[in-house]
C-alpha positions as protocol buffer text, in pm:
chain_id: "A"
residue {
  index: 1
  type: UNK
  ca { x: -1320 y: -30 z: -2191 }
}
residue {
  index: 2
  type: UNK
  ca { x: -1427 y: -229 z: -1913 }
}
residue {
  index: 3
  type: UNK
  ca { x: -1606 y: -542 z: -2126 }
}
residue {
  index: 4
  type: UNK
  ca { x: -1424 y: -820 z: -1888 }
}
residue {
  index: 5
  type: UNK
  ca { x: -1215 y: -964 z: -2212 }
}
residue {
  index: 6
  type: UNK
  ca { x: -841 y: -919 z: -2313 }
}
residue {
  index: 7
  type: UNK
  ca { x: -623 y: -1094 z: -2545 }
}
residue {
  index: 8
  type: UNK
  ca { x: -289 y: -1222 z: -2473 }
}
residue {
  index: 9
  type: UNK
  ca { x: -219 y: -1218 z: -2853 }
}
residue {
  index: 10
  type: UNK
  ca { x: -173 y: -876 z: -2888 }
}
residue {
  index: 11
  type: UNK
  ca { x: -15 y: -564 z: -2714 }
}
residue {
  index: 12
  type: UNK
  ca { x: -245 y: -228 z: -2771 }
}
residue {
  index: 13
  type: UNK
  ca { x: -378 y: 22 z: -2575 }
}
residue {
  index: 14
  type: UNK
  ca { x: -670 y: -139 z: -2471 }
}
residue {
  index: 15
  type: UNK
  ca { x: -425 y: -377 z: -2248 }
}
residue {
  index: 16
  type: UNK
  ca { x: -496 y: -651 z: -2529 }
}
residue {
  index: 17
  type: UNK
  ca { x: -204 y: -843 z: -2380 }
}
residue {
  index: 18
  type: UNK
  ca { x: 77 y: -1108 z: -2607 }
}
residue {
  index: 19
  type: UNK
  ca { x: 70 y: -1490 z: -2609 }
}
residue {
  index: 20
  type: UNK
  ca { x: 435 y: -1445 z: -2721 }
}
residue {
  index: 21
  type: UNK
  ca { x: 654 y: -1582 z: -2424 }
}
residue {
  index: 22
  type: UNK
  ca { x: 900 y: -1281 z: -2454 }
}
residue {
  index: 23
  type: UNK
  ca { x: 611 y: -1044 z: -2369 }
}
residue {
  index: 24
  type: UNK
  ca { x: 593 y: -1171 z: -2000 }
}
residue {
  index: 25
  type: UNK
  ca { x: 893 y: -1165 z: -1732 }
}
residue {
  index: 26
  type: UNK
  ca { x: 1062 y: -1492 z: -1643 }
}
residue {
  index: 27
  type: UNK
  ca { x: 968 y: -1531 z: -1252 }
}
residue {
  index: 28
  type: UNK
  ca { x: 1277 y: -1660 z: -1073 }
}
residue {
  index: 29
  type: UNK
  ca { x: 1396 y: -1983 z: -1091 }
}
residue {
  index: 30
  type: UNK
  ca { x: 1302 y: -2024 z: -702 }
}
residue {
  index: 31
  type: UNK
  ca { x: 1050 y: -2124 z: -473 }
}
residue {
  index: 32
  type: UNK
  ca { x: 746 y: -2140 z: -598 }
}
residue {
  index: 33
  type: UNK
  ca { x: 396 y: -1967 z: -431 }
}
residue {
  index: 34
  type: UNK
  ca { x: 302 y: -2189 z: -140 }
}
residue {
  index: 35
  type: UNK
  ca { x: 10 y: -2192 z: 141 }
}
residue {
  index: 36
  type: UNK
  ca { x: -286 y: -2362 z: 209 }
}
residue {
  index: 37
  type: UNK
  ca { x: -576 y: -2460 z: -18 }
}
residue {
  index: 38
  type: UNK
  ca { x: -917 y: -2594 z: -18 }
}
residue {
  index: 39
  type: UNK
  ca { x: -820 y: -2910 z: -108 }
}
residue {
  index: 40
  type: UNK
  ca { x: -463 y: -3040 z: -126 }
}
residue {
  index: 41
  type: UNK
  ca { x: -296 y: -2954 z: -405 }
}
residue {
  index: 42
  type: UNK
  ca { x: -293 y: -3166 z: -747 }
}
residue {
  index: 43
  type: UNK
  ca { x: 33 y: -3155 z: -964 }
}
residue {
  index: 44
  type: UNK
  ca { x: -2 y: -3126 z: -1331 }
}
residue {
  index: 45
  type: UNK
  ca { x: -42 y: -3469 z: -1446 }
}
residue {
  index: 46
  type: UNK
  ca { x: -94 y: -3470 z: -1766 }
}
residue {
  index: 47
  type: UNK
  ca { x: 170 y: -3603 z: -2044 }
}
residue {
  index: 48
  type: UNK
  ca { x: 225 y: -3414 z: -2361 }
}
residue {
  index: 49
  type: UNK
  ca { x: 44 y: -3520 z: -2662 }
}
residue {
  index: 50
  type: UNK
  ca { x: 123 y: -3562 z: -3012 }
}
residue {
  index: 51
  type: UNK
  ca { x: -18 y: -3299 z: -3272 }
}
residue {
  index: 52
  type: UNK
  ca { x: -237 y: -3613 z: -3395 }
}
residue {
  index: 53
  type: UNK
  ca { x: -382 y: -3596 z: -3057 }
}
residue {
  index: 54
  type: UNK
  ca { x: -389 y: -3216 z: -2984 }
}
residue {
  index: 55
  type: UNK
  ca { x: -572 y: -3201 z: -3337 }
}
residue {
  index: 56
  type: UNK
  ca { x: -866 y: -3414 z: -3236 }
}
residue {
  index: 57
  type: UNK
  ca { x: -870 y: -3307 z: -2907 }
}
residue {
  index: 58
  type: UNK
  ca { x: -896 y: -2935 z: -3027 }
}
residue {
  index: 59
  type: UNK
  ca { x: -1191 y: -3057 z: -3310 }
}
residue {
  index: 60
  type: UNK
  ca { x: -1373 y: -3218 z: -3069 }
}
residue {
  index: 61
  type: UNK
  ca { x: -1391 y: -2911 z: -2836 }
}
residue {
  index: 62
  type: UNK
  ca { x: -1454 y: -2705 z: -3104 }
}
residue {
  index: 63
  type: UNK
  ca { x: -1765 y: -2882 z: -3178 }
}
residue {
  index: 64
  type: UNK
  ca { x: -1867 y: -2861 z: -2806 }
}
residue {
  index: 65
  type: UNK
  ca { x: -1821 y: -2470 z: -2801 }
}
residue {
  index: 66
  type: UNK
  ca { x: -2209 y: -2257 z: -2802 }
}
residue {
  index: 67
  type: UNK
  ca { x: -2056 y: -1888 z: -2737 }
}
residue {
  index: 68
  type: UNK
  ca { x: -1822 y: -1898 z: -3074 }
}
residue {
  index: 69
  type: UNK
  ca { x: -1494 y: -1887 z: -2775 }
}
residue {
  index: 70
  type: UNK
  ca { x: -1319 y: -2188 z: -3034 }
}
residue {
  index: 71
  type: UNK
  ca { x: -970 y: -2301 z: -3001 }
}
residue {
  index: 72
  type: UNK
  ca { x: -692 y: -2250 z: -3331 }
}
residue {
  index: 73
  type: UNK
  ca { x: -443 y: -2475 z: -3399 }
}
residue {
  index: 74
  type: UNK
  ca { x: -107 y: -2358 z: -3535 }
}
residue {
  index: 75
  type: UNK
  ca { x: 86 y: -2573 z: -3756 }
}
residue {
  index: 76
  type: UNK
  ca { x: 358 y: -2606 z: -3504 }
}
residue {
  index: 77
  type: UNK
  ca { x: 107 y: -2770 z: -3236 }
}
residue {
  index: 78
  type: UNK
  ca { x: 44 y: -2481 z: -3042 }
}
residue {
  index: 79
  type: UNK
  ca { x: -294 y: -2358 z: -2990 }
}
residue {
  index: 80
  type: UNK
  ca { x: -500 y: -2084 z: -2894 }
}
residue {
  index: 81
  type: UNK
  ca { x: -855 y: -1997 z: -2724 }
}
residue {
  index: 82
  type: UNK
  ca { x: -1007 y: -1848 z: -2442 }
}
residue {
  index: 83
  type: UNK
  ca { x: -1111 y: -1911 z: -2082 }
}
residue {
  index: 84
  type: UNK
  ca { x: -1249 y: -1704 z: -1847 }
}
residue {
  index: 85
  type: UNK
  ca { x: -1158 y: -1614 z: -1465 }
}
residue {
  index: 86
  type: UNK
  ca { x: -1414 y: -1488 z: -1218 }
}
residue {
  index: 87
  type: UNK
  ca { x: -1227 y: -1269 z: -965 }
}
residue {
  index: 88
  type: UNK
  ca { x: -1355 y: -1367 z: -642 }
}
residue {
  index: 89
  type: UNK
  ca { x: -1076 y: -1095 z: -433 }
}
residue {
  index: 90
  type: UNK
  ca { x: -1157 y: -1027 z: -49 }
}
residue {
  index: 91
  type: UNK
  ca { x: -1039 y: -664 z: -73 }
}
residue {
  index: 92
  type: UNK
  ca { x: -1007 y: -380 z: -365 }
}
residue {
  index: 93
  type: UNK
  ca { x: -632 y: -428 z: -476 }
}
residue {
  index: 94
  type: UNK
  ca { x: -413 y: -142 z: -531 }
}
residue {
  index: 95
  type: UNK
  ca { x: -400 y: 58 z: -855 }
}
residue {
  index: 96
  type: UNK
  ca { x: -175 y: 304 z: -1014 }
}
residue {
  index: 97
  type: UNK
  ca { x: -333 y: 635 z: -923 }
}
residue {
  index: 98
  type: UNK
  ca { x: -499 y: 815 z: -1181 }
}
residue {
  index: 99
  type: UNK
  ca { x: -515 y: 493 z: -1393 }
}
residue {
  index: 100
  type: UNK
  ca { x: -876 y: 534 z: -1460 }
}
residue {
  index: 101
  type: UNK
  ca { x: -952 y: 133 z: -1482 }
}
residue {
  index: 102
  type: UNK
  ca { x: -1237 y: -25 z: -1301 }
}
residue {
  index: 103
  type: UNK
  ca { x: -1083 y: -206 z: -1022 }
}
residue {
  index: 104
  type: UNK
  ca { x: -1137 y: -591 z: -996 }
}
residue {
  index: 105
  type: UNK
  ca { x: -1308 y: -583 z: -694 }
}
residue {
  index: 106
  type: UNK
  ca { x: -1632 y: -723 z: -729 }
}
residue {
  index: 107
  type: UNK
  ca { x: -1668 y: -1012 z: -620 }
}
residue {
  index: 108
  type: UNK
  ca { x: -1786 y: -1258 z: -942 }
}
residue {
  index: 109
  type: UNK
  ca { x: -1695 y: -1030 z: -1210 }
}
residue {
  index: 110
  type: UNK
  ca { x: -1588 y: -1251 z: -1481 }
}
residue {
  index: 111
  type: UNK
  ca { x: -1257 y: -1197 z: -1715 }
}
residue {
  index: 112
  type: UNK
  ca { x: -1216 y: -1352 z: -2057 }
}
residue {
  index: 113
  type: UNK
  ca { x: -870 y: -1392 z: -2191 }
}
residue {
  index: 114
  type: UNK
  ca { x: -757 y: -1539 z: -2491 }
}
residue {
  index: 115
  type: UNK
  ca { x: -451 y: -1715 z: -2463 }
}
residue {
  index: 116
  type: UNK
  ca { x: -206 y: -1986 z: -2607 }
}
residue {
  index: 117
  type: UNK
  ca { x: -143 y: -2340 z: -2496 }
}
residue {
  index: 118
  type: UNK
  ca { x: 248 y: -2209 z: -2366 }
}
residue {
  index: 119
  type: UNK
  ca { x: 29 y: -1969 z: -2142 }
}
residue {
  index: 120
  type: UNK
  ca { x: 104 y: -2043 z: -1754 }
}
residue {
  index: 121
  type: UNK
  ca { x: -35 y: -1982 z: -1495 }
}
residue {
  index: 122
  type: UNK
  ca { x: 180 y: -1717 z: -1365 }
}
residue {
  index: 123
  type: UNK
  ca { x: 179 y: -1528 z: -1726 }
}
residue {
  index: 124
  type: UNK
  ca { x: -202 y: -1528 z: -1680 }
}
residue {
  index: 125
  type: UNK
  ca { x: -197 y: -1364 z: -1331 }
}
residue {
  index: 126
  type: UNK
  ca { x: 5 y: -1165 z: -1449 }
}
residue {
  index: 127
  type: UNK
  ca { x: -211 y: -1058 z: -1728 }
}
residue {
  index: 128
  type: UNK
  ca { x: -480 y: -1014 z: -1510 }
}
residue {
  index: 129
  type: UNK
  ca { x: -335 y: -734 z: -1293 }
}
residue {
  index: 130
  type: UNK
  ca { x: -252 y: -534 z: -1595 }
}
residue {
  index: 131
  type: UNK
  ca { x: -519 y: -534 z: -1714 }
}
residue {
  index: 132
  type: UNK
  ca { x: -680 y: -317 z: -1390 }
}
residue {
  index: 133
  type: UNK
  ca { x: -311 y: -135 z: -1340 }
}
residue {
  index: 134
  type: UNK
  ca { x: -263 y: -382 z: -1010 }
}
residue {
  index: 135
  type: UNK
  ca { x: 52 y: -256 z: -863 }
}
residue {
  index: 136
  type: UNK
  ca { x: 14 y: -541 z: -608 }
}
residue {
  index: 137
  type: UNK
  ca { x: 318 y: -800 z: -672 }
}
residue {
  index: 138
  type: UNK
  ca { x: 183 y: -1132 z: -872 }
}
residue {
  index: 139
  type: UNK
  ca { x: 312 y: -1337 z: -552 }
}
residue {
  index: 140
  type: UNK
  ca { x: 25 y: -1203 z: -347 }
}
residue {
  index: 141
  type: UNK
  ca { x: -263 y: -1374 z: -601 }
}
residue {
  index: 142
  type: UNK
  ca { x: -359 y: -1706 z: -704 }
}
residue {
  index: 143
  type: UNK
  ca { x: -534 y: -1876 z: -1005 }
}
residue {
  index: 144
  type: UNK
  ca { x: -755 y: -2185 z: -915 }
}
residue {
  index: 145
  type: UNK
  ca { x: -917 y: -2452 z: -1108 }
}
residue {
  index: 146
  type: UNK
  ca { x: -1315 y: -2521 z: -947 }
}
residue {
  index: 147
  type: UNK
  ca { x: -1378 y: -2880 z: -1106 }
}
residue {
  index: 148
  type: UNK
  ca { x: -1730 y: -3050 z: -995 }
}
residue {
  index: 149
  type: UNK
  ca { x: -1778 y: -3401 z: -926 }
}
residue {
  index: 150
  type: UNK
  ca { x: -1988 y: -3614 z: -813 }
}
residue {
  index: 151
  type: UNK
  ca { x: -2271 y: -3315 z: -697 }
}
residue {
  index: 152
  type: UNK
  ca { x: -1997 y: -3131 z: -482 }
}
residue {
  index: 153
  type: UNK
  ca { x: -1769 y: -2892 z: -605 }
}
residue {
  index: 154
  type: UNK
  ca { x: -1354 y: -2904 z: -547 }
}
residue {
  index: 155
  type: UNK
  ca { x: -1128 y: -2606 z: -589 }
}
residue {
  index: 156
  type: UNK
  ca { x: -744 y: -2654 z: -621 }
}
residue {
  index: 157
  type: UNK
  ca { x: -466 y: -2370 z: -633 }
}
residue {
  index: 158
  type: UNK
  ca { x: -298 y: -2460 z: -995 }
}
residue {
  index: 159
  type: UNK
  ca { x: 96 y: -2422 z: -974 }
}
residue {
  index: 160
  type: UNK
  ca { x: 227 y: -2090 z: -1191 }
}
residue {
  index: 161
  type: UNK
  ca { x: 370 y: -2370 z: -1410 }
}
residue {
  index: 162
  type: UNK
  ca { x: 35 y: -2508 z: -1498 }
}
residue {
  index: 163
  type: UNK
  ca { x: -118 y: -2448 z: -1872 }
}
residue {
  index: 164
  type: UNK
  ca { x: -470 y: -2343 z: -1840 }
}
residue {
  index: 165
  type: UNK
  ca { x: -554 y: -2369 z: -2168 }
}
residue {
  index: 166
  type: UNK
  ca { x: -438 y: -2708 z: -2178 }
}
residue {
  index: 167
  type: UNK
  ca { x: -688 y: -2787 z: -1872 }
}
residue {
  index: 168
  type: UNK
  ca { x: -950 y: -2607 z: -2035 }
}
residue {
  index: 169
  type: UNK
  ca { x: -903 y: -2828 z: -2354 }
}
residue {
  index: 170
  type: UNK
  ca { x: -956 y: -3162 z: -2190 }
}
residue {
  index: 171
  type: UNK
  ca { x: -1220 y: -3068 z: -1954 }
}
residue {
  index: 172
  type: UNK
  ca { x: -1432 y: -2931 z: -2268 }
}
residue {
  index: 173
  type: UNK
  ca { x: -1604 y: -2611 z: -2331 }
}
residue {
  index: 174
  type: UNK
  ca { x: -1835 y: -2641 z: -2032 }
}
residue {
  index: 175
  type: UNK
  ca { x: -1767 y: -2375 z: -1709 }
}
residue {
  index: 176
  type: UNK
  ca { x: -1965 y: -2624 z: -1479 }
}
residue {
  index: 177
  type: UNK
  ca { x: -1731 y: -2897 z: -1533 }
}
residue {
  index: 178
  type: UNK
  ca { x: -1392 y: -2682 z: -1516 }
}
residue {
  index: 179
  type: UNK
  ca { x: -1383 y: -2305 z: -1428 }
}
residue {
  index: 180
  type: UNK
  ca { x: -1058 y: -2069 z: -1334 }
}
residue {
  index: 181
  type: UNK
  ca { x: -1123 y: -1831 z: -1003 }
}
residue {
  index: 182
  type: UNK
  ca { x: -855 y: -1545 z: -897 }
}
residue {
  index: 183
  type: UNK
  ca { x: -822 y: -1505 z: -538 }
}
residue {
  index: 184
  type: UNK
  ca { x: -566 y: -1357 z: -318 }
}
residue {
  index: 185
  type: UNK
  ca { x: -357 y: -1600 z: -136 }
}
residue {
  index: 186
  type: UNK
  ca { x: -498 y: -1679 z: 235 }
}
residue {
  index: 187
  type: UNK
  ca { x: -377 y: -1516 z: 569 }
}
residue {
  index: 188
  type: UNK
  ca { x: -32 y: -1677 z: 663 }
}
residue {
  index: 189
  type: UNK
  ca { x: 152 y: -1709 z: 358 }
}
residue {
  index: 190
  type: UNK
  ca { x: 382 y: -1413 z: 488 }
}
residue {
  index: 191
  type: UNK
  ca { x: 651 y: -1464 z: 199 }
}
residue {
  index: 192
  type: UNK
  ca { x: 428 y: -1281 z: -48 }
}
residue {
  index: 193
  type: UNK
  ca { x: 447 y: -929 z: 176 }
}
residue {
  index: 194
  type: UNK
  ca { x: 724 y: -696 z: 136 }
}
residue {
  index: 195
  type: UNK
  ca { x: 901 y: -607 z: 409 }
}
residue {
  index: 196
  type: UNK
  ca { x: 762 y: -254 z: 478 }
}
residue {
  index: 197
  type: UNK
  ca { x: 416 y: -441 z: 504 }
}
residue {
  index: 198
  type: UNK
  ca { x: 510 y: -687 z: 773 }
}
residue {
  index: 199
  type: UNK
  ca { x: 671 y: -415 z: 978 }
}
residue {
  index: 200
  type: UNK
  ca { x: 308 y: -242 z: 979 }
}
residue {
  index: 201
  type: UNK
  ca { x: 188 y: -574 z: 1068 }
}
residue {
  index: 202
  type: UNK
  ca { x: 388 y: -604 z: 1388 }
}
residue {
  index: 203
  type: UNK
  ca { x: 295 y: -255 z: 1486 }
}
residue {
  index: 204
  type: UNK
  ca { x: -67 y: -321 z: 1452 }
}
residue {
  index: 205
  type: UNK
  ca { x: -8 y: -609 z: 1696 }
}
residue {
  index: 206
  type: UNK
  ca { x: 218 y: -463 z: 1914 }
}
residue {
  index: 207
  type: UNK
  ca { x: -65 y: -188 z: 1964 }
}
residue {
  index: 208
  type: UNK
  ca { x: -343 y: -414 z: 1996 }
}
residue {
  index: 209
  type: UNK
  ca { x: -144 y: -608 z: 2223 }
}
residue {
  index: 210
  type: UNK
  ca { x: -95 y: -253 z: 2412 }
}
residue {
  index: 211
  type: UNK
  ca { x: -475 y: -239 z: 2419 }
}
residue {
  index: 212
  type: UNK
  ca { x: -590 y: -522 z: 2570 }
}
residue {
  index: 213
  type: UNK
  ca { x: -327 y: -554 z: 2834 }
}
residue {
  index: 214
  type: UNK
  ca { x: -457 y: -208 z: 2941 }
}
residue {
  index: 215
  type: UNK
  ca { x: -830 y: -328 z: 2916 }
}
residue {
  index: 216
  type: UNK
  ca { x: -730 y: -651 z: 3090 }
}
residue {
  index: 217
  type: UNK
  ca { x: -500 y: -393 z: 3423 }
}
residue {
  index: 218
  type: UNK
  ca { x: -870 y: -198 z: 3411 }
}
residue {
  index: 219
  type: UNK
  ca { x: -1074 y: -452 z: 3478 }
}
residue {
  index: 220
  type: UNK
  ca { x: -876 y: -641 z: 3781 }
}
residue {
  index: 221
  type: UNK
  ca { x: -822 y: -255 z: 3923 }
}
residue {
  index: 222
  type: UNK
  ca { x: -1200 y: -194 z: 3953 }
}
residue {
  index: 223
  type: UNK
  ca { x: -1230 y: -617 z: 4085 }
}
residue {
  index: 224
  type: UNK
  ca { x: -954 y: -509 z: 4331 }
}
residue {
  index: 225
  type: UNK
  ca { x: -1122 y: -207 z: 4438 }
}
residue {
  index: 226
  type: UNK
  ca { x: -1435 y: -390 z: 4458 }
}
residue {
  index: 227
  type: UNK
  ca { x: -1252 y: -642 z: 4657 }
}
residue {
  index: 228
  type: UNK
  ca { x: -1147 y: -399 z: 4907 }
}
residue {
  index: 229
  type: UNK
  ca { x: -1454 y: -236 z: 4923 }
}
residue {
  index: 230
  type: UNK
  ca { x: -1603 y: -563 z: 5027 }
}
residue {
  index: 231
  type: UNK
  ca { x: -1407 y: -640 z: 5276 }
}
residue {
  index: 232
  type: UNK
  ca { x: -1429 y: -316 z: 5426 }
}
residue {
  index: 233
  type: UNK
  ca { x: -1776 y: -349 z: 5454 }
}
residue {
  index: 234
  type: UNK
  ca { x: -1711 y: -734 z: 5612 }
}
residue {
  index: 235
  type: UNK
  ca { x: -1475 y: -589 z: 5933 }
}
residue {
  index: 236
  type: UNK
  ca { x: -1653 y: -258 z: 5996 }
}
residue {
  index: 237
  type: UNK
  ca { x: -1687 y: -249 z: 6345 }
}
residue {
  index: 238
  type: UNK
  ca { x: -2031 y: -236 z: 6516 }
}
């Protein structure tokens, strides 16, 4: 299947993927993803809110919604729905061989996932590449919020303990106000390679290094020679 939506509610064959927290691996209690960003970064600011408030909030939106995509609240305050992430990746990322899923690719393809309000960011990355098999680590992706305002449009990288759900609730229903984008983190945020990977780095420098300082003894050879020639030319007797 290849219809761009999974489910983090439930674990089948059809990589339908669990809200429950004990689905997903804890990341490490350690430094979290850094690098730059389009804009500078915005920290989670919102405070919790009481299941009075979650309740209308979650009505409200629910009202809002055209495409049926509605939000269900629990008894216990937590609540589920759906966003959806358009992968916008530079390169094909690597799959398990043989895993015969469409790779996420192309660039735009949109991803709906249904998901729970305990959902983070990371868990939904995470999701994401299993989904298409992605045996690239987690560290080496992103998930950003594109808000628009004012006529111009902001993106911001959203910190792996971020709730999306809880973004898309306040924002509304509407993918022009709020919408999530996947992208690979940008050149220079080294701590996501592993080691093997930055060694073939340095020997792709180290050989184009090679190359141009050969290019670069080539051309003042032939200026010398040139040189020489020149001045051969000036003191040839009459």
């Amino acid at each position: 299947m290849s219809s761009g939506y999974s489910s983090l509610e439930e674990d089948a064959e059809d990589f339908f993927f669990t809200a429950r927290t004990s689905f997903f691996r804890r990341a490490p209690q350690g430094k979290p993803r850094s690098g730059q960003q389009d804009v500078e970064k915005e920290k989670e600011t919102h405070s919790y809110l009481s299941k009075e408030e979650i309740k209308e909030k979650v009505h409200k939106y629910n009202l809002a919604v055209t495409d049926k995509l509605k939000m269900t609240l629990n008894s216990n305050g937590i609540y589920t729905g759906f966003i959806k992430v358009q992968m916008e990746l530079c390169r094909p990322p690597q799959t398990s061989p043989n895993s015969g899923k469409l790779s996420p690719s192309s660039n735009g393809c949109m991803n709906t996932l249904h998901i729970s309000s305990t959902n983070t960011v990371g868990e939904v990355i995470e999701a994401l590449l299993k989904k298409f098999l992605v045996t690239e680590s987690p560290a080496k992706f992103a998930l950003y919020k594109r808000c628009h305002r004012e006529d111009q449009v902001y993106a911001c990288k959203l910190s792996d303990r971020e709730h999306p759900l809880y973004l898309r609730l306040v924002a509304g229903p509407r993918t022009d106000t709020l919408s999530f984008v996947l992208r690979e983190h940008e050149i220079g945020e080294w701590e996501a390679f592993s080691l093997p990977e930055l060694q073939n780095f340095l020997r792709i420098l180290d050989k184009e290094e090679d190359e141009q300082l050969q290019n670069l003894r080539r051309r003042y050879v032939a200026y010398r020679h040139k040189l020489e020639e020149a001045l051969r030319e000036v003191w040839k007797p009459d």
